[in-house]
Amino acid sequence: MGAAGESATLKSRLGTLATHNRCAAAYLCARWIAFLAGITALAVGLALVIRADLGAGPWTVFHLGLSRITGLSVGRVTQVVGLLVIGAAAVLLRRRPGIGTVVNMILIGFIVDASLYLIGPQSSLLPRALYLVAGIVLTGVGTAVYINADLGEGPRDCFMMGLHAVTRWSVRAIRTSMEVLVLLIGAALGGRVGIGTIAAALLTGVIIQAAMGVTRDLTPWRRSTQAVERVILEDGLEQTEEQSGTP
């Protein structure tokens, strides 16, 4: 291959690499946008379920109970519990939290409190029922979106997966045990248990599963990045073949 051909090949490969870097940066940005959107939807959903006052999921019942006896806001209790859970996972289970885990812990508390401030309580049953349905849907969809962004699990999932790695117990058994425990403690502390608790238990997982399938390909940048990576790999193989054929 002459000097001109080698120069053209080098420019082509550098251009491909630059395109790959731009795609990767755009994809990471899109993942963060999706992550933050998912966290926001999740937190607003939790606030709607709380305002429905028809019962909530196990962890929300636990947070409500703690809020009742400590005088702290629900959002602040959520942050404190999240911090303690992350600390327990790191110290006891050697489970290092991701950046998304920490951001999750901090943001959800603030957004829940802000949403509770903006969403007023209702006295009649119909708007409360609508709050409950909308809250469960938003909670499920938001959870699916932030999971698909793949920037770190939530604090409770961080602890759950750490316990699974240490004990080899099934994830389902650990999750069920954790949720039953916090539900019982939350109810004992005065957290609201009701039809919403049953609805959340039956529907949230189904909604998360369905929404994860719909939101799995968050942006076209994922496919673009993979395509450029294939081109770079092919260029690398061609370069290797050329070098091996050189006397």
C-alpha positions in Angstrom: 0.0 0.0 0.0 1.4 3.4 -1.0 1.8 6.5 1.3 -1.4 8.0 -0.1 -3.4 4.9 0.5 -2.1 4.5 4.1 -2.9 8.2 4.8 -6.5 7.7 3.5 -6.9 4.6 5.6 -5.6 6.4 8.7 -8.0 9.3 8.1 -10.9 6.9 7.6 -10.1 5.1 10.9 -9.7 8.4 12.8 -13.0 9.6 11.4 -14.7 6.4 12.4 -13.2 6.7 15.9 -14.4 10.3 16.3 -17.9 9.2 15.2 -17.8 6.4 17.7 -16.8 8.8 20.5 -19.6 11.3 19.6 -22.2 8.5 19.5 -20.9 7.1 22.9 -21.2 10.6 24.5 -24.6 11.2 23.0 -25.7 7.7 24.3 -24.4 8.4 27.8 -26.2 11.7 27.8 -29.4 10.1 26.7 -29.1 7.4 29.4 -28.8 10.2 32.1 -31.8 12.0 30.7 -33.8 8.7 30.8 -32.5 7.9 34.3 -33.6 11.3 35.6 -36.9 11.1 33.8 -37.5 7.7 35.3 -36.6 8.8 38.8 -38.9 11.8 38.5 -41.8 9.7 37.3 -41.2 7.2 40.1 -41.2 9.9 42.8 -44.3 11.7 41.5 -46.0 8.3 41.4 -45.1 7.6 45.0 -46.5 11.0 46.0 -49.7 10.3 44.2 -50.1 7.0 46.0 -49.5 8.7 49.3 -52.0 11.4 48.6 -54.6 8.8 47.6 -54.4 7.7 51.2 -55.7 4.2 50.4 -52.6 2.3 51.4 -49.2 2.1 49.7 -46.4 -0.3 48.9 -44.3 -1.8 51.7 -41.4 0.6 51.6 -43.7 3.6 51.3 -45.7 2.3 54.3 -42.4 2.0 56.2 -41.4 5.5 55.3 -44.8 6.9 56.3 -44.6 5.2 59.6 -41.1 6.6 60.3 -42.3 10.0 59.2 -45.1 9.8 61.6 -43.0 9.1 64.6 -39.9 11.2 63.8 -41.7 14.3 62.4 -39.4 14.3 59.3 -40.9 14.7 55.9 -41.5 11.5 53.8 -38.9 12.6 51.4 -36.3 13.1 54.1 -37.1 9.8 55.6 -36.7 8.2 52.2 -33.3 9.7 51.9 -32.1 8.7 55.4 -33.4 5.1 54.9 -31.7 4.9 51.5 -28.4 6.2 53.0 -28.5 3.6 55.8 -29.4 0.8 53.3 -26.5 1.8 51.0 -24.1 2.0 54.0 -25.2 -1.5 55.2 -24.7 -2.9 51.7 -21.2 -1.4 51.4 -20.0 -2.3 54.9 -21.7 -5.6 55.6 -22.1 -7.0 52.1 -19.2 -5.3 50.3 -21.6 -4.1 47.6 -20.3 -0.9 46.1 -23.0 1.5 45.1 -23.0 3.0 41.6 -23.3 6.7 40.9 -26.9 6.1 39.9 -27.6 4.5 43.3 -26.5 7.7 45.1 -28.3 10.0 42.8 -31.5 7.9 43.2 -31.3 8.2 46.9 -30.9 11.9 46.9 -33.3 13.0 44.2 -36.3 10.8 45.0 -36.6 12.3 48.5 -36.6 15.9 47.2 -39.0 15.1 44.3 -41.4 13.3 46.6 -41.5 16.2 49.0 -42.0 18.7 46.2 -44.7 16.6 44.6 -46.6 16.3 48.0 -46.4 20.0 48.3 -47.9 20.5 44.8 -50.4 17.7 44.9 -53.1 18.5 47.4 -55.0 15.8 49.5 -58.5 14.8 48.4 -61.5 13.9 50.5 -63.8 12.2 48.0 -63.1 8.6 46.9 -63.0 9.1 43.1 -60.0 11.5 42.9 -58.2 9.4 45.5 -58.8 6.3 43.4 -57.5 8.1 40.3 -54.4 9.2 42.3 -53.8 5.6 43.3 -54.1 4.2 39.7 -52.0 7.0 38.2 -49.4 6.7 41.0 -49.0 2.9 40.5 -48.6 3.3 36.8 -46.1 6.1 37.1 -44.2 4.2 39.7 -43.9 1.1 37.5 -43.0 3.0 34.3 -40.5 5.3 36.1 -38.8 2.2 37.7 -38.5 0.5 34.3 -37.1 3.6 32.6 -34.4 4.2 35.2 -33.5 0.5 35.3 -33.1 0.4 31.5 -30.8 3.5 31.7 -28.4 1.1 33.5 -26.7 3.7 35.7 -27.0 1.9 39.0 -29.6 0.1 41.0 -31.7 1.7 43.7 -30.5 1.6 47.3 -32.8 -1.3 48.3 -32.0 -3.3 45.2 -28.3 -2.7 45.9 -28.7 -4.3 49.4 -30.9 -7.1 48.0 -28.3 -8.0 45.3 -25.5 -7.8 47.8 -27.4 -10.2 50.1 -28.0 -12.5 47.2 -24.3 -12.6 46.3 -23.3 -13.4 49.9 -26.0 -15.9 50.8 -27.0 -17.3 47.4 -30.6 -17.1 48.5 -33.0 -16.4 45.6 -33.7 -12.8 44.7 -37.4 -13.4 45.0 -37.1 -14.8 48.5 -34.9 -11.9 49.7 -37.2 -9.3 48.1 -40.3 -10.8 49.6 -38.8 -11.2 53.0 -37.6 -7.6 53.0 -40.9 -6.2 51.8 -42.9 -8.2 54.4 -40.6 -7.1 57.2 -40.7 -3.4 56.3 -44.5 -3.6 55.7 -45.1 -5.0 59.2 -42.8 -2.5 60.8 -44.3 0.4 58.9 -47.9 -0.7 59.8 -46.8 -1.0 63.5 -45.5 2.6 63.3 -48.8 3.9 61.9 -48.1 3.7 58.1 -51.3 3.4 56.1 -52.1 -0.1 54.9 -55.2 -0.7 52.7 -56.5 -1.6 49.2 -53.6 0.4 47.7 -51.1 -1.9 49.4 -52.7 -4.9 47.7 -53.0 -3.1 44.3 -49.3 -2.0 44.5 -48.2 -5.5 45.3 -50.2 -7.1 42.4 -49.7 -4.4 39.7 -46.4 -2.7 40.1 -44.3 -5.7 39.0 -46.5 -6.4 36.0 -46.2 -2.7 34.9 -42.4 -2.7 35.4 -42.0 -5.8 33.3 -44.2 -4.5 30.5 -42.6 -1.0 30.5 -39.1 -2.5 30.5 -39.9 -4.2 27.2 -41.2 -1.0 25.7 -38.4 1.3 26.9 -35.5 -1.1 26.5 -34.1 0.7 23.4 -34.0 4.2 25.0 -32.5 6.0 22.0 -31.3 5.3 18.5 -27.8 6.2 19.8 -27.5 2.7 21.3 -27.8 1.2 17.8 -25.6 3.8 16.2 -22.9 3.2 18.8 -23.0 -0.5 18.2 -22.8 -0.1 14.4 -19.8 2.2 14.7 -18.1 -0.3 17.0 -18.6 -3.0 14.4 -16.9 -0.8 11.8 -14.0 -0.2 14.0 -13.6 -3.9 14.7 -13.7 -4.7 11.0 -11.1 -2.0 10.3 -8.9 -3.5 13.0 -9.2 -7.0 11.5 -8.3 -5.6 8.1 -5.3 -3.9 9.5 -4.2 -7.1 11.2 -4.5 -9.0 8.0 -2.5 -6.4 6.1 0.3 -6.5 8.6 0.4 -10.2 8.7 0.7 -10.3 4.9 3.5 -7.8 4.9 6.9 -9.5 4.4 
